[in-house]
PDB file of C-alpha atoms in Angstrom:
ATOM      1  CA  GLU A1314       0.133  -0.092  -0.057  1.00  0.00           C
ATOM      2  CA  VAL A1315       1.143   3.238  -0.887  1.00  0.00           C
ATOM      3  CA  GLN A1316       2.036   5.689   2.163  1.00  0.00           C
ATOM      4  CA  LEU A1317       3.057   9.227   2.046  1.00  0.00           C
ATOM      5  CA  VAL A1318       3.401  10.612   5.561  1.00  0.00           C
ATOM      6  CA  GLU A1319       4.515  14.057   6.186  1.00  0.00           C
ATOM      7  CA  SER A1320       6.355  15.457   9.426  1.00  0.00           C
ATOM      8  CA  GLY A1321       8.023  18.645  10.743  1.00  0.00           C
ATOM      9  CA  GLY A1322       5.559  21.099  10.871  1.00  0.00           C
ATOM     10  CA  GLY A1323       4.814  23.473  13.545  1.00  0.00           C
ATOM     11  CA  LEU A1324       4.669  27.059  14.677  1.00  0.00           C
ATOM     12  CA  VAL A1325       7.683  29.325  13.920  1.00  0.00           C
ATOM     13  CA  GLN A1326       8.153  33.425  13.948  1.00  0.00           C
ATOM     14  CA  PRO A1327       8.586  35.221  10.714  1.00  0.00           C
ATOM     15  CA  GLY A1328      12.035  35.208   9.351  1.00  0.00           C
ATOM     16  CA  GLY A1329      12.461  31.795  10.790  1.00  0.00           C
ATOM     17  CA  SER A1330      13.218  28.226   9.045  1.00  0.00           C
ATOM     18  CA  LEU A1331      11.560  25.034   9.233  1.00  0.00           C
ATOM     19  CA  ARG A1332      12.397  21.727   7.511  1.00  0.00           C
ATOM     20  CA  LEU A1333       9.531  19.475   6.208  1.00  0.00           C
ATOM     21  CA  SER A1334       9.913  15.701   5.592  1.00  0.00           C
ATOM     22  CA  CYS A1335       7.958  13.371   3.673  1.00  0.00           C
ATOM     23  CA  SER A1336       8.467   9.661   4.560  1.00  0.00           C
ATOM     24  CA  ALA A1337       7.362   6.954   1.491  1.00  0.00           C
ATOM     25  CA  SER A1338       6.591   3.456   1.503  1.00  0.00           C
ATOM     26  CA  GLY A1339       4.629   1.078  -0.751  1.00  0.00           C
ATOM     27  CA  PHE A1340       6.556   1.653  -3.981  1.00  0.00           C
ATOM     28  CA  THR A1341       9.691   2.430  -5.557  1.00  0.00           C
ATOM     29  CA  PHE A1342      10.407   6.051  -4.370  1.00  0.00           C
ATOM     30  CA  SER A1343      13.267   6.688  -6.503  1.00  0.00           C
ATOM     31  CA  ARG A1344      11.196   5.818  -9.629  1.00  0.00           C
ATOM     32  CA  TYR A1345       9.011   9.057  -9.363  1.00  0.00           C
ATOM     33  CA  TRP A1346       8.952  12.782  -9.348  1.00  0.00           C
ATOM     34  CA  MET A1347       7.841  14.071  -6.002  1.00  0.00           C
ATOM     35  CA  THR A1348       5.905  17.195  -5.271  1.00  0.00           C
ATOM     36  CA  TRP A1349       4.812  19.622  -2.224  1.00  0.00           C
ATOM     37  CA  VAL A1350       1.426  21.170  -2.622  1.00  0.00           C
ATOM     38  CA  ARG A1351       0.073  23.749   0.213  1.00  0.00           C
ATOM     39  CA  GLN A1352      -3.511  25.113   1.268  1.00  0.00           C
ATOM     40  CA  ALA A1353      -3.442  28.220   3.462  1.00  0.00           C
ATOM     41  CA  PRO A1354      -6.236  28.607   5.742  1.00  0.00           C
ATOM     42  CA  GLY A1355      -9.251  29.407   3.774  1.00  0.00           C
ATOM     43  CA  LYS A1356      -7.452  29.183   0.345  1.00  0.00           C
ATOM     44  CA  GLY A1357      -7.273  26.904  -2.476  1.00  0.00           C
ATOM     45  CA  LEU A1358      -4.495  24.165  -2.965  1.00  0.00           C
ATOM     46  CA  GLU A1359      -1.331  25.675  -4.480  1.00  0.00           C
ATOM     47  CA  TRP A1360       1.513  23.704  -5.753  1.00  0.00           C
ATOM     48  CA  VAL A1361       4.869  24.522  -4.072  1.00  0.00           C
ATOM     49  CA  ALA A1362       7.675  22.582  -5.702  1.00  0.00           C
ATOM     50  CA  ASN A1363       8.576  19.376  -7.446  1.00  0.00           C
ATOM     51  CA  ILE A1364      11.898  17.174  -7.738  1.00  0.00           C
ATOM     52  CA  LYS A1365      12.883  14.795 -10.355  1.00  0.00           C
ATOM     53  CA  GLN A1366      14.125  11.222  -9.906  1.00  0.00           C
ATOM     54  CA  GLY A1367      17.557  11.048  -8.701  1.00  0.00           C
ATOM     55  CA  GLY A1368      17.202  15.127  -7.769  1.00  0.00           C
ATOM     56  CA  ASN A1369      19.020  16.798 -10.694  1.00  0.00           C
ATOM     57  CA  GLU A1370      15.696  18.777 -11.931  1.00  0.00           C
ATOM     58  CA  LYS A1371      13.829  21.032  -9.525  1.00  0.00           C
ATOM     59  CA  ASN A1372      10.883  23.355 -10.117  1.00  0.00           C
ATOM     60  CA  TYR A1373       9.423  26.110  -7.471  1.00  0.00           C
ATOM     61  CA  VAL A1374       6.532  28.325  -7.410  1.00  0.00           C
ATOM     62  CA  ASP A1375       7.494  32.048  -7.896  1.00  0.00           C
ATOM     63  CA  SER A1376       6.885  32.923  -4.122  1.00  0.00           C
ATOM     64  CA  ALA A1377       9.092  29.883  -2.857  1.00  0.00           C
ATOM     65  CA  ARG A1378      12.032  30.509  -5.254  1.00  0.00           C
ATOM     66  CA  GLY A1379      15.234  31.558  -3.133  1.00  0.00           C
ATOM     67  CA  ARG A1380      13.746  30.632  -0.075  1.00  0.00           C
ATOM     68  CA  TYR A1381      12.605  27.139  -0.443  1.00  0.00           C
ATOM     69  CA  THR A1382      14.986  23.992  -1.094  1.00  0.00           C
ATOM     70  CA  ILE A1383      13.386  20.814  -2.160  1.00  0.00           C
ATOM     71  CA  SER A1384      15.422  17.778  -1.956  1.00  0.00           C
ATOM     72  CA  ARG A1385      15.277  13.977  -1.614  1.00  0.00           C
ATOM     73  CA  ASP A1386      17.085  10.880  -0.361  1.00  0.00           C
ATOM     74  CA  ASP A1387      16.264   7.796  -2.336  1.00  0.00           C
ATOM     75  CA  ALA A1388      18.092   5.515   0.235  1.00  0.00           C
ATOM     76  CA  LYS A1389      15.682   6.646   2.842  1.00  0.00           C
ATOM     77  CA  ASN A1390      12.668   6.953   0.717  1.00  0.00           C
ATOM     78  CA  SER A1391      12.336  10.763   1.737  1.00  0.00           C
ATOM     79  CA  MET A1392      11.579  13.779   0.253  1.00  0.00           C
ATOM     80  CA  TYR A1393      12.325  17.328   2.149  1.00  0.00           C
ATOM     81  CA  LEU A1394      11.315  21.024   2.054  1.00  0.00           C
ATOM     82  CA  GLN A1395      13.729  23.444   3.659  1.00  0.00           C
ATOM     83  CA  MET A1396      11.905  26.559   4.062  1.00  0.00           C
ATOM     84  CA  ASN A1397      13.876  29.702   5.354  1.00  0.00           C
ATOM     85  CA  SER A1398      12.921  33.537   5.645  1.00  0.00           C
ATOM     86  CA  LEU A1399       9.437  32.175   6.317  1.00  0.00           C
ATOM     87  CA  ARG A1400       6.543  34.842   5.962  1.00  0.00           C
ATOM     88  CA  VAL A1401       2.944  34.867   7.462  1.00  0.00           C
ATOM     89  CA  GLU A1402       1.448  34.174   4.161  1.00  0.00           C
ATOM     90  CA  ASP A1403       3.533  30.729   4.081  1.00  0.00           C
ATOM     91  CA  THR A1404       1.020  29.485   6.906  1.00  0.00           C
ATOM     92  CA  ALA A1405      -0.369  26.398   5.485  1.00  0.00           C
ATOM     93  CA  VAL A1406      -0.897  23.020   5.667  1.00  0.00           C
ATOM     94  CA  TYR A1407       1.528  21.020   3.486  1.00  0.00           C
ATOM     95  CA  TYR A1408       0.954  18.151   1.521  1.00  0.00           C
ATOM     96  CA  CYS A1409       3.458  16.097  -0.219  1.00  0.00           C
ATOM     97  CA  ALA A1410       2.339  13.849  -3.273  1.00  0.00           C
ATOM     98  CA  ARG A1411       3.479  11.450  -5.814  1.00  0.00           C
ATOM     99  CA  GLU A1412       3.792  12.470  -9.379  1.00  0.00           C
ATOM    100  CA  ALA A1413       2.187   9.457 -11.286  1.00  0.00           C
ATOM    101  CA  THR A1414       4.481   8.419 -14.378  1.00  0.00           C
ATOM    102  CA  SER A1415       2.182   7.047 -16.933  1.00  0.00           C
ATOM    103  CA  SER A1416      -1.102   8.987 -15.966  1.00  0.00           C
ATOM    104  CA  GLY A1417       0.632  12.050 -14.825  1.00  0.00           C
ATOM    105  CA  GLY A1418      -0.932  14.313 -11.963  1.00  0.00           C
ATOM    106  CA  PHE A1419      -0.315  13.618  -8.554  1.00  0.00           C
ATOM    107  CA  ASP A1420      -1.771  10.200  -7.725  1.00  0.00           C
ATOM    108  CA  TYR A1421      -0.959   9.551  -3.888  1.00  0.00           C
ATOM    109  CA  TRP A1422      -1.123  12.466  -1.464  1.00  0.00           C
ATOM    110  CA  GLY A1423      -0.146  12.404   2.319  1.00  0.00           C
ATOM    111  CA  GLN A1424      -2.056  13.979   5.074  1.00  0.00           C
ATOM    112  CA  GLY A1425      -0.507  16.998   5.227  1.00  0.00           C
ATOM    113  CA  THR A1426       1.491  18.874   8.041  1.00  0.00           C
ATOM    114  CA  LEU A1427       0.616  22.507   9.384  1.00  0.00           C
ATOM    115  CA  VAL A1428       3.285  25.130   9.279  1.00  0.00           C
ATOM    116  CA  THR A1429       1.972  28.269  11.206  1.00  0.00           C
ATOM    117  CA  VAL A1430       4.354  31.486  10.716  1.00  0.00           C
ATOM    118  CA  SER A1431       3.279  33.771  13.503  1.00  0.00           C
ATOM    119  CA  SER A1432       4.891  36.108  16.015  1.00  0.00           C
TER     120      SER A1432
ATOM    121  CA  GLN B 488      -5.582  35.050  -8.467  1.00  0.00           C
ATOM    122  CA  SER B 489      -5.296  31.834  -9.876  1.00  0.00           C
ATOM    123  CA  VAL B 490      -3.605  30.970 -13.126  1.00  0.00           C
ATOM    124  CA  LEU B 491      -6.676  28.499 -14.055  1.00  0.00           C
ATOM    125  CA  THR B 492     -10.070  29.925 -13.254  1.00  0.00           C
ATOM    126  CA  GLN B 493     -12.690  28.125 -12.162  1.00  0.00           C
ATOM    127  CA  PRO B 494     -16.223  29.158 -10.724  1.00  0.00           C
ATOM    128  CA  PRO B 495     -16.131  29.809  -6.837  1.00  0.00           C
ATOM    129  CA  SER B 496     -19.082  27.541  -6.434  1.00  0.00           C
ATOM    130  CA  ALA B 497     -21.641  25.440  -7.697  1.00  0.00           C
ATOM    131  CA  SER B 498     -24.664  23.499  -6.646  1.00  0.00           C
ATOM    132  CA  GLY B 499     -27.143  20.999  -7.735  1.00  0.00           C
ATOM    133  CA  THR B 500     -29.671  18.534  -6.012  1.00  0.00           C
ATOM    134  CA  PRO B 501     -29.324  14.917  -5.725  1.00  0.00           C
ATOM    135  CA  GLY B 502     -29.652  13.289  -9.004  1.00  0.00           C
ATOM    136  CA  GLN B 503     -28.871  16.455 -10.875  1.00  0.00           C
ATOM    137  CA  ARG B 504     -25.953  16.842 -13.383  1.00  0.00           C
ATOM    138  CA  VAL B 505     -23.480  19.650 -12.655  1.00  0.00           C
ATOM    139  CA  THR B 506     -20.469  21.070 -14.679  1.00  0.00           C
ATOM    140  CA  ILE B 507     -17.465  22.672 -13.268  1.00  0.00           C
ATOM    141  CA  SER B 508     -15.310  24.818 -15.976  1.00  0.00           C
ATOM    142  CA  CYS B 509     -11.587  25.529 -16.007  1.00  0.00           C
ATOM    143  CA  SER B 510     -10.487  28.262 -18.116  1.00  0.00           C
ATOM    144  CA  GLY B 511      -6.512  28.603 -18.767  1.00  0.00           C
ATOM    145  CA  SER B 512      -4.284  29.433 -21.764  1.00  0.00           C
ATOM    146  CA  ASN B 513      -1.987  28.140 -24.214  1.00  0.00           C
ATOM    147  CA  SER B 514       0.785  27.641 -21.873  1.00  0.00           C
ATOM    148  CA  ASN B 515      -1.034  25.444 -19.879  1.00  0.00           C
ATOM    149  CA  ILE B 516      -4.395  23.836 -20.662  1.00  0.00           C
ATOM    150  CA  GLY B 517      -3.988  24.503 -24.226  1.00  0.00           C
ATOM    151  CA  ASN B 518      -0.631  22.580 -24.427  1.00  0.00           C
ATOM    152  CA  HIS B 519      -0.934  20.041 -21.509  1.00  0.00           C
ATOM    153  CA  TYR B 520      -3.330  17.562 -19.926  1.00  0.00           C
ATOM    154  CA  VAL B 521      -5.832  18.580 -17.273  1.00  0.00           C
ATOM    155  CA  TYR B 522      -6.346  16.775 -13.895  1.00  0.00           C
ATOM    156  CA  TRP B 523      -9.272  16.974 -11.565  1.00  0.00           C
ATOM    157  CA  TYR B 524      -9.228  16.554  -7.725  1.00  0.00           C
ATOM    158  CA  GLN B 525     -11.563  16.316  -5.297  1.00  0.00           C
ATOM    159  CA  HIS B 526     -10.726  17.954  -1.765  1.00  0.00           C
ATOM    160  CA  LEU B 527     -12.656  17.351   1.621  1.00  0.00           C
ATOM    161  CA  PRO B 528     -11.548  19.521   4.363  1.00  0.00           C
ATOM    162  CA  GLY B 529      -8.907  17.567   6.490  1.00  0.00           C
ATOM    163  CA  THR B 530      -8.107  14.902   4.215  1.00  0.00           C
ATOM    164  CA  ALA B 531      -5.721  14.326   1.199  1.00  0.00           C
ATOM    165  CA  PRO B 532      -7.179  15.502  -2.359  1.00  0.00           C
ATOM    166  CA  LYS B 533      -8.251  12.711  -4.374  1.00  0.00           C
ATOM    167  CA  LEU B 534      -7.391  12.312  -8.304  1.00  0.00           C
ATOM    168  CA  LEU B 535     -10.585  12.124 -10.083  1.00  0.00           C
ATOM    169  CA  ILE B 536      -9.763  12.642 -13.696  1.00  0.00           C
ATOM    170  CA  TYR B 537      -6.151  12.284 -15.348  1.00  0.00           C
ATOM    171  CA  LYS B 538      -5.438  13.155 -18.996  1.00  0.00           C
ATOM    172  CA  ASN B 539      -8.340  15.180 -19.504  1.00  0.00           C
ATOM    173  CA  ASN B 540     -10.790  12.406 -19.627  1.00  0.00           C
ATOM    174  CA  GLN B 541      -9.251   8.943 -17.865  1.00  0.00           C
ATOM    175  CA  ARG B 542     -10.758   8.057 -14.697  1.00  0.00           C
ATOM    176  CA  PRO B 543      -8.769   5.829 -12.067  1.00  0.00           C
ATOM    177  CA  SER B 544      -9.917   2.674 -11.116  1.00  0.00           C
ATOM    178  CA  GLY B 545     -12.362   3.188  -8.152  1.00  0.00           C
ATOM    179  CA  VAL B 546     -13.662   6.573  -9.422  1.00  0.00           C
ATOM    180  CA  PRO B 547     -17.568   6.236 -10.414  1.00  0.00           C
ATOM    181  CA  ASP B 548     -18.490   6.962 -13.901  1.00  0.00           C
ATOM    182  CA  ARG B 549     -20.597   9.663 -12.664  1.00  0.00           C
ATOM    183  CA  PHE B 550     -17.492  11.706 -12.912  1.00  0.00           C
ATOM    184  CA  SER B 551     -16.246  12.801 -16.425  1.00  0.00           C
ATOM    185  CA  GLY B 552     -14.004  15.164 -17.763  1.00  0.00           C
ATOM    186  CA  SER B 553     -13.577  16.953 -21.031  1.00  0.00           C
ATOM    187  CA  LYS B 554     -11.161  19.522 -22.791  1.00  0.00           C
ATOM    188  CA  SER B 555     -11.609  21.925 -25.566  1.00  0.00           C
ATOM    189  CA  GLY B 556      -8.557  24.435 -26.741  1.00  0.00           C
ATOM    190  CA  THR B 557      -7.508  26.204 -23.449  1.00  0.00           C
ATOM    191  CA  SER B 558     -10.751  25.247 -21.265  1.00  0.00           C
ATOM    192  CA  ALA B 559     -11.698  22.086 -19.476  1.00  0.00           C
ATOM    193  CA  SER B 560     -14.782  20.808 -17.614  1.00  0.00           C
ATOM    194  CA  LEU B 561     -15.595  18.182 -14.909  1.00  0.00           C
ATOM    195  CA  ALA B 562     -19.226  16.871 -14.948  1.00  0.00           C
ATOM    196  CA  ILE B 563     -20.902  15.161 -12.278  1.00  0.00           C
ATOM    197  CA  SER B 564     -23.987  13.133 -12.908  1.00  0.00           C
ATOM    198  CA  GLY B 565     -26.442  11.724 -10.536  1.00  0.00           C
ATOM    199  CA  LEU B 566     -25.380  13.944  -7.867  1.00  0.00           C
ATOM    200  CA  ARG B 567     -25.222  12.698  -4.229  1.00  0.00           C
ATOM    201  CA  SER B 568     -24.514  14.271  -0.947  1.00  0.00           C
ATOM    202  CA  GLU B 569     -21.185  12.685  -0.783  1.00  0.00           C
ATOM    203  CA  ASP B 570     -20.069  14.606  -3.679  1.00  0.00           C
ATOM    204  CA  GLU B 571     -20.133  17.874  -1.404  1.00  0.00           C
ATOM    205  CA  ALA B 572     -16.708  19.067  -1.398  1.00  0.00           C
ATOM    206  CA  ASP B 573     -14.110  21.210  -3.232  1.00  0.00           C
ATOM    207  CA  TYR B 574     -12.995  20.662  -6.744  1.00  0.00           C
ATOM    208  CA  TYR B 575      -9.807  21.579  -8.312  1.00  0.00           C
ATOM    209  CA  CYS B 576      -8.503  21.410 -12.104  1.00  0.00           C
ATOM    210  CA  VAL B 577      -4.338  21.374 -12.244  1.00  0.00           C
ATOM    211  CA  ALA B 578      -2.108  21.518 -15.658  1.00  0.00           C
ATOM    212  CA  TRP B 579       1.607  21.855 -16.096  1.00  0.00           C
ATOM    213  CA  ASP B 580       2.225  25.630 -17.308  1.00  0.00           C
ATOM    214  CA  ASP B 581       5.279  26.166 -19.417  1.00  0.00           C
ATOM    215  CA  SER B 582       5.549  29.752 -18.852  1.00  0.00           C
ATOM    216  CA  LEU B 583       5.966  29.230 -15.185  1.00  0.00           C
ATOM    217  CA  SER B 584       7.616  26.134 -15.232  1.00  0.00           C
ATOM    218  CA  GLY B 585       5.482  24.324 -12.882  1.00  0.00           C
ATOM    219  CA  TRP B 586       2.117  23.234 -12.117  1.00  0.00           C
ATOM    220  CA  VAL B 587      -0.928  25.463 -11.818  1.00  0.00           C
ATOM    221  CA  PHE B 588      -4.376  24.740  -9.737  1.00  0.00           C
ATOM    222  CA  GLY B 589      -7.420  26.546 -10.415  1.00  0.00           C
ATOM    223  CA  GLY B 590      -8.685  28.538  -7.368  1.00  0.00           C
ATOM    224  CA  GLY B 591     -11.152  25.582  -6.784  1.00  0.00           C
ATOM    225  CA  THR B 592     -15.050  25.163  -6.983  1.00  0.00           C
ATOM    226  CA  LYS B 593     -16.837  24.513  -3.838  1.00  0.00           C
ATOM    227  CA  LEU B 594     -19.744  22.329  -4.853  1.00  0.00           C
ATOM    228  CA  THR B 595     -23.269  22.128  -2.370  1.00  0.00           C
ATOM    229  CA  VAL B 596     -25.563  19.397  -2.794  1.00  0.00           C
ATOM    230  CA  LEU B 597     -28.904  21.178  -1.886  1.00  0.00           C
TER     231      LEU B 597
END
């Protein structure tokens, strides 16, 4: 059974940093692009970043570029999101998701981890 | 403001057919597949439609997708109370080099 479990969320002050983790199981992690999606309170879903198999290609939404870094460790079946210079508007539930190879899109999602940026 | 435009709300009575639209541009919908997700608060989003009109196994055939030019739509027939949720369209955007979501449509079953 495919499982994605996010961790690392919490309360952080503006300007602070946080590192999210996504632990994967039930599939060959190294064969898939992986993605982070977030949902701010009362807002819609927003794609944040993704990373290719092997980690040599990464893409970011404009608001995250230069502040966030996506990475992966295939030996640990894990993906990470290092978030620096956090802003109040980064407050959201952050989901990790697997990008399907043949069908495309995000076929499996985690339950999300809440990041709250507040003083 | 989202790159893909969806109506903020839609509604219908049980048994009715409802359509949710998603409008984009040549850099996204016009040149890429569209995906649709159902999202209930506090849960993981669920893939409903992939590659414009394909249903993953387990998704009822009451859900269907279509695409024409730079627009796409999701149709739900035989509306049921459990269909009440938020629905999102998604596509890859060449100009932004990233995935773009619609703003979401909140479906209410009256």
